[in-house]
PDB file of C-alpha atoms in Angstrom:
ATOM      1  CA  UNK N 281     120.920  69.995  67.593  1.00  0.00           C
ATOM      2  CA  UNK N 282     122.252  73.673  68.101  1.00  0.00           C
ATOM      3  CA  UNK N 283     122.973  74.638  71.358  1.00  0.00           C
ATOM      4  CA  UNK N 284     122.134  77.343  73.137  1.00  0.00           C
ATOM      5  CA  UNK N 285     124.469  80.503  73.474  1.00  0.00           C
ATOM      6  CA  UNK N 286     124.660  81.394  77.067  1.00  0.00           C
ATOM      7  CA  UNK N 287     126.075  84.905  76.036  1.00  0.00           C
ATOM      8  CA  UNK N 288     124.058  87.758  77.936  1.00  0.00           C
ATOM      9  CA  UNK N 289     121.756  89.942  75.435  1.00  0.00           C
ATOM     10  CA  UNK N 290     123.238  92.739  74.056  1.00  0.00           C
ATOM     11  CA  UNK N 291     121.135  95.697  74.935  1.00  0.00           C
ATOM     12  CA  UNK N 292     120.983  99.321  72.619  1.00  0.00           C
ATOM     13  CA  UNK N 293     124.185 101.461  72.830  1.00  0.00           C
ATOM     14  CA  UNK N 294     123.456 104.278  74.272  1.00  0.00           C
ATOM     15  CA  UNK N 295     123.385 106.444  71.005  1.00  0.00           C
ATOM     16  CA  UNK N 296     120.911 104.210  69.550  1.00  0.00           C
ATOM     17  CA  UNK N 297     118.819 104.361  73.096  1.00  0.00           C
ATOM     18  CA  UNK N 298     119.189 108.522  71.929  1.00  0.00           C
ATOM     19  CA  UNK N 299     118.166 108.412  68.560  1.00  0.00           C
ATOM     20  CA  UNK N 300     115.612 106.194  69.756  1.00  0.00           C
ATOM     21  CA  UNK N 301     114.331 107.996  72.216  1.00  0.00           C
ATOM     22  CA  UNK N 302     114.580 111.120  69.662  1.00  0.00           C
ATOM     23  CA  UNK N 303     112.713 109.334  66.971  1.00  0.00           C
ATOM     24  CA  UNK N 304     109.846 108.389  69.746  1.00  0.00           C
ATOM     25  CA  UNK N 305     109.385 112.200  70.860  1.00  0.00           C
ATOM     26  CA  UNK N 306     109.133 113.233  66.720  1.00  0.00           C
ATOM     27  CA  UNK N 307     106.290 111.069  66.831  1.00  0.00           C
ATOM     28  CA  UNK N 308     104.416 113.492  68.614  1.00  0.00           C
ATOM     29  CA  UNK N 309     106.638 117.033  68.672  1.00  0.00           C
ATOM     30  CA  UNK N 310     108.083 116.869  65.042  1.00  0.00           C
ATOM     31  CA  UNK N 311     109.757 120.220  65.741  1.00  0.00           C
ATOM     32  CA  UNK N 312     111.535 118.651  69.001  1.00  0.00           C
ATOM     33  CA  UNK N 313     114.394 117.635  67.164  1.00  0.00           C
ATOM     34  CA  UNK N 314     115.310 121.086  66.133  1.00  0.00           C
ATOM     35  CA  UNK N 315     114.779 122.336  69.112  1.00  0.00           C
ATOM     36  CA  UNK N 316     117.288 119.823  70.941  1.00  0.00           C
ATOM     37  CA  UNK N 317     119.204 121.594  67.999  1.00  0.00           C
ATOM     38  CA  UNK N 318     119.038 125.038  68.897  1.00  0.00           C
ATOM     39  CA  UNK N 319     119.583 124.376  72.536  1.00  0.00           C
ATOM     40  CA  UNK N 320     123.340 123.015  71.665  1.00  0.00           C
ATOM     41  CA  UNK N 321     124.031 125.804  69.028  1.00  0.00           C
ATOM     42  CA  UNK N 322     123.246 128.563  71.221  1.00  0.00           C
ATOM     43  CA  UNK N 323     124.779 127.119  74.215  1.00  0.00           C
ATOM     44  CA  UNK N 324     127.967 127.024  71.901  1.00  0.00           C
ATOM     45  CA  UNK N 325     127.493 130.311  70.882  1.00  0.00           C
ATOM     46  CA  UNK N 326     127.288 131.634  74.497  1.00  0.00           C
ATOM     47  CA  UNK N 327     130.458 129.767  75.070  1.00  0.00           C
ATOM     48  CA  UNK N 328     132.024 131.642  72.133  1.00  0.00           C
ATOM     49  CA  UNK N 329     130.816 134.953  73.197  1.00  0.00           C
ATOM     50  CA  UNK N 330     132.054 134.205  77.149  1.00  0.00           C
ATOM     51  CA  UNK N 331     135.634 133.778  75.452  1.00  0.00           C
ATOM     52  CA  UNK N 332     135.403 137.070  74.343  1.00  0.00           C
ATOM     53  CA  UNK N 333     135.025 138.973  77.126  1.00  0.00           C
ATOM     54  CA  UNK N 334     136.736 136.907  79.674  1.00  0.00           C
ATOM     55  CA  UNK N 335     140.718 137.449  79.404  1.00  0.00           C
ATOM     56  CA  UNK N 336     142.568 136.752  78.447  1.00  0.00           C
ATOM     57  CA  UNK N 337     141.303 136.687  74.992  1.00  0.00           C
ATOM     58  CA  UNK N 338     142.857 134.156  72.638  1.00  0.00           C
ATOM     59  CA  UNK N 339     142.246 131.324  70.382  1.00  0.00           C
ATOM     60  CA  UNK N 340     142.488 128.538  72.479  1.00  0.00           C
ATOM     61  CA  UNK N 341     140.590 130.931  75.583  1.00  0.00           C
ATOM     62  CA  UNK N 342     137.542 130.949  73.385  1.00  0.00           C
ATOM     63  CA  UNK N 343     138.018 126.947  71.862  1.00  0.00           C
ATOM     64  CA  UNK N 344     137.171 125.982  75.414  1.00  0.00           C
ATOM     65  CA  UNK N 345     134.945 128.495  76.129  1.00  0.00           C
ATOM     66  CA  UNK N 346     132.999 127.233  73.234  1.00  0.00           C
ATOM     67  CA  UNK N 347     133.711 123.444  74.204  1.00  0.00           C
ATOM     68  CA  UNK N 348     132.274 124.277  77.797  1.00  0.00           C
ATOM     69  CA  UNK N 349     129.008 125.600  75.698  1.00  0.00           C
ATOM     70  CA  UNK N 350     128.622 122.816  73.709  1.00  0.00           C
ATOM     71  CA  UNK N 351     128.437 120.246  76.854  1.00  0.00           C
ATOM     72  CA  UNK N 352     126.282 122.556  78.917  1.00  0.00           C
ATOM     73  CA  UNK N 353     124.380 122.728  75.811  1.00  0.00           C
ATOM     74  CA  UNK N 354     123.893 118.433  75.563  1.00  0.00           C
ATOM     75  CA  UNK N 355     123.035 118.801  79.183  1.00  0.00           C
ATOM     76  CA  UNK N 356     120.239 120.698  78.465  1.00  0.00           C
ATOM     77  CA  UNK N 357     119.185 118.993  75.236  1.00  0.00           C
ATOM     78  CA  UNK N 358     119.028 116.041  77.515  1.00  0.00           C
ATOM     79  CA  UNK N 359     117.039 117.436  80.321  1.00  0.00           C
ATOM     80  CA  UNK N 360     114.395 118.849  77.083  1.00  0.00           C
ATOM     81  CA  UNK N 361     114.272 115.439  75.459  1.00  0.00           C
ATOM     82  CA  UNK N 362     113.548 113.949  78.842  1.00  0.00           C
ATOM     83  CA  UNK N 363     110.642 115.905  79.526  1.00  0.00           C
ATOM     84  CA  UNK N 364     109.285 116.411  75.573  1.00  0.00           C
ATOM     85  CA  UNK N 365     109.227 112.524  75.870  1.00  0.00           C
ATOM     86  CA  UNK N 366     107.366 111.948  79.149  1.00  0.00           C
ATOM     87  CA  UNK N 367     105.033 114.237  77.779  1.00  0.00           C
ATOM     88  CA  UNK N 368     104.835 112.278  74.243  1.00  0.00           C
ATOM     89  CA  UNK N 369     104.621 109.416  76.093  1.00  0.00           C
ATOM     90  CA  UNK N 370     101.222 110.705  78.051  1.00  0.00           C
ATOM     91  CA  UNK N 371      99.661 112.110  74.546  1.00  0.00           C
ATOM     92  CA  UNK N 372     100.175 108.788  72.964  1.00  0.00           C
ATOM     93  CA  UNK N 373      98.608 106.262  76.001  1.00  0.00           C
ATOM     94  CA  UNK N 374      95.878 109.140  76.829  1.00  0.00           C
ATOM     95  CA  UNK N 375      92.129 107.541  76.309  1.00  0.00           C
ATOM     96  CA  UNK N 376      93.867 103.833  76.140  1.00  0.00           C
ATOM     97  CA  UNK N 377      92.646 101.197  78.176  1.00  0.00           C
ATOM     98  CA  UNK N 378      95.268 100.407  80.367  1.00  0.00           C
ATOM     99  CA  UNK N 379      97.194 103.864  80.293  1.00  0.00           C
ATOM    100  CA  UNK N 380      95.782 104.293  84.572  1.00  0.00           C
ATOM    101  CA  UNK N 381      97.445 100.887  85.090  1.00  0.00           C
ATOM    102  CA  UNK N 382     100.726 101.417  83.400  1.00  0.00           C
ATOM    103  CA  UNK N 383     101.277 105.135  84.798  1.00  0.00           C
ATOM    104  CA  UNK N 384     100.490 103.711  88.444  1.00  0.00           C
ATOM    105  CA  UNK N 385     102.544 101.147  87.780  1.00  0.00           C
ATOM    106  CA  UNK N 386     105.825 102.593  86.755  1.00  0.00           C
ATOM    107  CA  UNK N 387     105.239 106.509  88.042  1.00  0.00           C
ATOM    108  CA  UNK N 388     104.617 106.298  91.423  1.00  0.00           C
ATOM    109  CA  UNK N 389     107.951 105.348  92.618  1.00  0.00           C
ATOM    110  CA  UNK N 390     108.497 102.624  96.196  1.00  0.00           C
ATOM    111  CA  UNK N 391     106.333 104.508  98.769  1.00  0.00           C
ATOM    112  CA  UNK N 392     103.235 103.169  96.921  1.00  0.00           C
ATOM    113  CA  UNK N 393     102.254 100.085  96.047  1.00  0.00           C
ATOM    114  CA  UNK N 394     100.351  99.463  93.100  1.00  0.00           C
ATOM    115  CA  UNK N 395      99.795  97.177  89.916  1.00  0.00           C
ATOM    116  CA  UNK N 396      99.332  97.558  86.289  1.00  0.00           C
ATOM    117  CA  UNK N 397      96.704  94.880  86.410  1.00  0.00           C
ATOM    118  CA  UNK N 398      93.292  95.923  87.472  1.00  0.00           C
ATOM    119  CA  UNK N 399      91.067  95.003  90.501  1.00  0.00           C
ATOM    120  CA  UNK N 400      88.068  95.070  89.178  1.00  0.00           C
ATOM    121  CA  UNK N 401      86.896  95.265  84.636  1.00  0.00           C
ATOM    122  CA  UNK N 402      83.731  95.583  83.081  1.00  0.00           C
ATOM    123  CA  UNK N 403      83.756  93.174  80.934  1.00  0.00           C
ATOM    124  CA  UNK N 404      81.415  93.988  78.183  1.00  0.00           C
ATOM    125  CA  UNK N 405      83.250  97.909  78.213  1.00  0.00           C
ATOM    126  CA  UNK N 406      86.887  97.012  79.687  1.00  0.00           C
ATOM    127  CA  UNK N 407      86.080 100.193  82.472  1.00  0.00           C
ATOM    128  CA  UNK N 408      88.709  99.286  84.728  1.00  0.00           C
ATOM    129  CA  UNK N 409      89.050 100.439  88.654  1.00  0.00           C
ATOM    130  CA  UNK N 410      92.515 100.230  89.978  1.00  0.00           C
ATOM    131  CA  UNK N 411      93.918 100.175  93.343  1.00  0.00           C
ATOM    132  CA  UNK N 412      97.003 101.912  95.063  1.00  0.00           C
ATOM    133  CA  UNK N 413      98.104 101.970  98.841  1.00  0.00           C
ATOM    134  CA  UNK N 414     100.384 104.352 100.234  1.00  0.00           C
ATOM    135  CA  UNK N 415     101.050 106.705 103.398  1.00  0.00           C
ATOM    136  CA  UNK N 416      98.551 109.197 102.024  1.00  0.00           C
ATOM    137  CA  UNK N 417      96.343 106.436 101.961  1.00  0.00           C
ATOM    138  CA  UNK N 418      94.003 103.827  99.937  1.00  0.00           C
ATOM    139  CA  UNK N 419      93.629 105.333  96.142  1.00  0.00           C
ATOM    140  CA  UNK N 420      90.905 104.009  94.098  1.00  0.00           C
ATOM    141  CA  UNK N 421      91.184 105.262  90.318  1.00  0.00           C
ATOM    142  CA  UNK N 422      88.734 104.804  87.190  1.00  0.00           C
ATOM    143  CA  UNK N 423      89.213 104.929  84.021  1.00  0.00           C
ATOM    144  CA  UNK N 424      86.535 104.770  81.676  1.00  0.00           C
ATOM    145  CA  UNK N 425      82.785 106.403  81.796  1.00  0.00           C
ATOM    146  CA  UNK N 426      82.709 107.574  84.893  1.00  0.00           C
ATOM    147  CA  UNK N 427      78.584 106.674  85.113  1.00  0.00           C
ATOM    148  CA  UNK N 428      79.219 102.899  84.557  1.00  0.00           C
ATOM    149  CA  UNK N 429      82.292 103.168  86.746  1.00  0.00           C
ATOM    150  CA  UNK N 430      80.013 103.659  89.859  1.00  0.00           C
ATOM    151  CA  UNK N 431      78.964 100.563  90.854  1.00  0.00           C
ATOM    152  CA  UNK N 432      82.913  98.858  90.390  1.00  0.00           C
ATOM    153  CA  UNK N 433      84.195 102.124  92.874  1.00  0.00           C
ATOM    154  CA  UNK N 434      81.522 101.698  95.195  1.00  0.00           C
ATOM    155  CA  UNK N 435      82.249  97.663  95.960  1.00  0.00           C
ATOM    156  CA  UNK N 436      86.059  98.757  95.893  1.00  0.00           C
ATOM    157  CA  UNK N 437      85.464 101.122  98.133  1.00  0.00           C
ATOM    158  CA  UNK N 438      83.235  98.938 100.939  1.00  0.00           C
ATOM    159  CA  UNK N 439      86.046  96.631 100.225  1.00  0.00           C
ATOM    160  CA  UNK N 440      88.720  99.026 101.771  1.00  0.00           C
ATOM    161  CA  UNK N 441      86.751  99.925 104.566  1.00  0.00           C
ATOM    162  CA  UNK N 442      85.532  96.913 105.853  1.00  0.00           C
ATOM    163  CA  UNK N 443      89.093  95.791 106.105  1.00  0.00           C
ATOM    164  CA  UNK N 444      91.069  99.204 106.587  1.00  0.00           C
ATOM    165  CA  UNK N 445      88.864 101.228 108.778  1.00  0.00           C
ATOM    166  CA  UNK N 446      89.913 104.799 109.579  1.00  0.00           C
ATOM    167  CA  UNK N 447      92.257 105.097 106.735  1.00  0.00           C
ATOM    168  CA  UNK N 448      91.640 107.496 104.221  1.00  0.00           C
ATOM    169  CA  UNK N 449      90.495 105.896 101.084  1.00  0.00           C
ATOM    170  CA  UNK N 450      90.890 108.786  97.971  1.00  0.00           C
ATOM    171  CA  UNK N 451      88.987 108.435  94.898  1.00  0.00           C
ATOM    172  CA  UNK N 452      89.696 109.538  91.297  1.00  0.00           C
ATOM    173  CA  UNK N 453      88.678 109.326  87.912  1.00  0.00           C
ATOM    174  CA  UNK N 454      90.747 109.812  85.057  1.00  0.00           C
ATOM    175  CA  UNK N 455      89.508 111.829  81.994  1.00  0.00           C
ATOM    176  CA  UNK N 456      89.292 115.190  80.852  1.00  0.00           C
ATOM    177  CA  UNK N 457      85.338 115.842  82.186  1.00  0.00           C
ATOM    178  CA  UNK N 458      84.855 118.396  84.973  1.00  0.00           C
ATOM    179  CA  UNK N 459      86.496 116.745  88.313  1.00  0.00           C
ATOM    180  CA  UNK N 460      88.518 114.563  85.689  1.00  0.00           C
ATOM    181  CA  UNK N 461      92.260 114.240  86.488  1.00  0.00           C
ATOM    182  CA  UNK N 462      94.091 113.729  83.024  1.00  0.00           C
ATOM    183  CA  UNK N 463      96.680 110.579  82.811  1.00  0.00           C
ATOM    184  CA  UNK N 464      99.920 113.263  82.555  1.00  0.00           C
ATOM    185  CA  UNK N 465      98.807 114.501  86.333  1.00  0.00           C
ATOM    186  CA  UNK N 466      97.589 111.804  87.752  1.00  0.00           C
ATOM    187  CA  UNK N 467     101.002 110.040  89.303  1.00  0.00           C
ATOM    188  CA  UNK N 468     101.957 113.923  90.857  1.00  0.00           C
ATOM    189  CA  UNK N 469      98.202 114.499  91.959  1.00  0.00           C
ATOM    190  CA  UNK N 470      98.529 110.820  94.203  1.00  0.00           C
ATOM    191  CA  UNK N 471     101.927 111.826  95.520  1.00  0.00           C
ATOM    192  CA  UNK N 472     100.652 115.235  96.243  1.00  0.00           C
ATOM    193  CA  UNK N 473      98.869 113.382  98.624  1.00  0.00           C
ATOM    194  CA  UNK N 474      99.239 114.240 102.613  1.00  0.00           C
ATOM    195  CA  UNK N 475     100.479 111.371 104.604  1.00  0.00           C
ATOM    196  CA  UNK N 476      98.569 109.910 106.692  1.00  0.00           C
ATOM    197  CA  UNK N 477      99.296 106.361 107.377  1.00  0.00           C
ATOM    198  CA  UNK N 478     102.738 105.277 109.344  1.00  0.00           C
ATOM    199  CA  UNK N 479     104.526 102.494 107.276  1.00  0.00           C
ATOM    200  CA  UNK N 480     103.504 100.294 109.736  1.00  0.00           C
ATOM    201  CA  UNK N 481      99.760 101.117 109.034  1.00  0.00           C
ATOM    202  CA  UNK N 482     100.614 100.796 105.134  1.00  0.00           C
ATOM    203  CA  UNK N 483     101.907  97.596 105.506  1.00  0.00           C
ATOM    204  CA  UNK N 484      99.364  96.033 107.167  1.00  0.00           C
ATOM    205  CA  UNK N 485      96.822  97.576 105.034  1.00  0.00           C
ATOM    206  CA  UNK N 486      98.194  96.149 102.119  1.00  0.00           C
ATOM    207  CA  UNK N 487      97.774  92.941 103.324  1.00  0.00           C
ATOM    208  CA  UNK N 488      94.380  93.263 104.776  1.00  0.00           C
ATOM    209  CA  UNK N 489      93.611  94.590 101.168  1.00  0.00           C
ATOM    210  CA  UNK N 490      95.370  91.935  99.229  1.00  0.00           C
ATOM    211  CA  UNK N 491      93.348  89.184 101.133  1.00  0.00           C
ATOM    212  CA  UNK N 492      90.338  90.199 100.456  1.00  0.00           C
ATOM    213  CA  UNK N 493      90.396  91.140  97.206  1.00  0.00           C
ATOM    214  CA  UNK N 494      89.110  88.982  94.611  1.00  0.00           C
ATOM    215  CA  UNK N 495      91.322  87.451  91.532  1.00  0.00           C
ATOM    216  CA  UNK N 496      90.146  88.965  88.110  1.00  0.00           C
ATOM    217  CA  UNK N 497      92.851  87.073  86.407  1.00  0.00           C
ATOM    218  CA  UNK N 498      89.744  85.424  84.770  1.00  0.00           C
ATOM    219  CA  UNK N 499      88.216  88.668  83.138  1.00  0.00           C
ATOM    220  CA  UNK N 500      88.997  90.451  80.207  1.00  0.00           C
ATOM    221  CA  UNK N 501      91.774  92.541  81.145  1.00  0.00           C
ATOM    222  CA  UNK N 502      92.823  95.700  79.151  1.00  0.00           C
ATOM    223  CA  UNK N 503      95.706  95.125  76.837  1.00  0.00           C
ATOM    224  CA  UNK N 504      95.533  98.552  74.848  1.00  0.00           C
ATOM    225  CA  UNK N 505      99.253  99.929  75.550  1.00  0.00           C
ATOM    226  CA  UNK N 506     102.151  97.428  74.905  1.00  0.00           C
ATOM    227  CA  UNK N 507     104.479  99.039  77.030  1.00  0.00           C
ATOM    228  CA  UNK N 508     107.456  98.777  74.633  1.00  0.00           C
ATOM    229  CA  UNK N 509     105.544 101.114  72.021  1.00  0.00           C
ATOM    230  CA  UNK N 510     103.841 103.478  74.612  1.00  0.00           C
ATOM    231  CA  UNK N 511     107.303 104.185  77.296  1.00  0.00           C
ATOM    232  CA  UNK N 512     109.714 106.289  76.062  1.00  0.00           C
ATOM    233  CA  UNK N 513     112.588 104.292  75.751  1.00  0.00           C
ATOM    234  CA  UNK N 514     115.574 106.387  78.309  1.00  0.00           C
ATOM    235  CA  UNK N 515     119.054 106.184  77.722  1.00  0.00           C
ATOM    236  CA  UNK N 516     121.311 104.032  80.045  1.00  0.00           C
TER     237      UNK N 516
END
C-alpha cells in the first residue's frame, strides 16, 4: 500500500498565476494582451526620453531612466490586467444562474454577510432570491424573471420584517430590464448603500434572520458558474 505524501500542495508560481490570468482576460478582450504591451513599451520609452532631458545626460543616466519606465510600466500593466479581468470575469458569469450568489459572495468584502447559496429557488426555473445583511441594511436580490420572482421576494421580505422590524430591508433585481441592476454593479450599488444599522443591530439581525429562515439544501440549487472557470485567477 502507498502511503500518503504529507508534502503541502504546490500552488502556481506566480508567472504562471500571470499568464494565467492573461490567457483568462484574452478570452474575452483578445486585444488586452497587446495592450498590457503597449503600456510597458511606452512607459519605457518615457523613461528613455526623461534621460534625455534630465542631466546629466549619459548612457548609464538614460539606462535607468529607461529601467525606472519599464517597472512603472509593469505597474500599470498590472493595475490594467486587474481591472480588464474583473470585467471579463462579469461578461463571462452575466445571465448564469448562480452569478448573484457568487458576486455576493466573494465581492462584498466583511461588513456584509452573505452566501453563495440561495434562500429561496424555483425549482421548475432555478429563479433564485438571495439574501445579504449589512449596516445599510437587509438586501434581498433576484435573479431571474423578475415576474415569477415576485412571489419568492415577497415571502423573503415578510420574513425580514416579522423578525427585523424597523430595519431597512432593500430590494433588487439583477438584469439588464428597466430598474435592472447588471451583475458588474451590483456588489458597488449594495455598498453604496447608507448605513443604517449599528453592528450591534447587524448582528442580531443576522441571527434573528438565520433562525427563521428555512433550509433549501433540499431544492435544486443553481450550479451554472464553477467558480474555478468563472474567477479570474489573481496573482499571489
Amino acid at each position: 500500500m502507498s502511503s500518503r505524501s504529507s508534502a503541502p500542495e504546490k500552488r502556481p508560481g506566480f508567472f504562471r498565476q500571470i499568464r494565467s490570468l492573461v490567457s483568462f482576460t484574452r478570452d474575452v478582450y483578445s486585444w488586452a494582451p497587446w495592450v498590457l504591451l503597449a503600456i510597458v513599451v511606452a512607459a519605457a520609452g518615457i523613461g528613455v526620453l526623461v534621460g534625455f532631458f534630465v542631466p546629466p545626460v549619459a548612457v548609464w543616466s538614460i539606462i535607468l531612466w529607461a529601467v525606472t519606465g519599464v517597472m512603472f510600466g509593469i505597474l500599470a500593466a498590472m493595475m490594467t490586467l486587474t481591472r480588464l479581468s474583473t470585467k471579463a470575469m462579469y461578461k463571462k458569469i452575466d445571465g448564469m444562474p448562480g452569478a448573484a450568489g457568487h458576486v455576493l459572495s466573494t465581492s462584498l468584502g466583511r461588513r456584509w454577510v452573505a452566501s453563495d447559496t440561495p434562500v429561496g429557488v424555483n425549482p421548475r426555473t432555478q429563479d433564485a432570491v438571495y439574501r445579504v445583511i449589512g449596516r445599510g441594511g437587509v438586501v434581498i436580490v433576484g435573479e431571474g424573471a423578475a415576474g415569477r420572482l415576485t412571489r419568492l421576494i415577497n415571502d423573503e421580505r415578510v420574513k425580514v420584517q416579522r423578525v427585523a422590524s424597523g430595519v431597512p430591508v432593500h430590494v433588487f433585481h439583477v438584469g439588464h430590464g428597466e430598474g435592472d441592476i447588471p451583475i458588474s454593479k451590483l456588489a458597488a450599488t449594495i455598498k453604496a448603500l447608507p448605513k443604517k444599522v449599528d453592528r450591534g443591530t447587524m448582528a442580531a439581525v443576522v441571527k434573528r434572520v438565520d433562525s427563521v429562515s428555512q433550509s433549501v439544501t433540499s431544492l435544486p440549487i443553481p450550479k451554472g458558474i464553477d467558480p474555478t472557470k468563472a474567477r479570474a485567477p489573481r496573482p499571489r
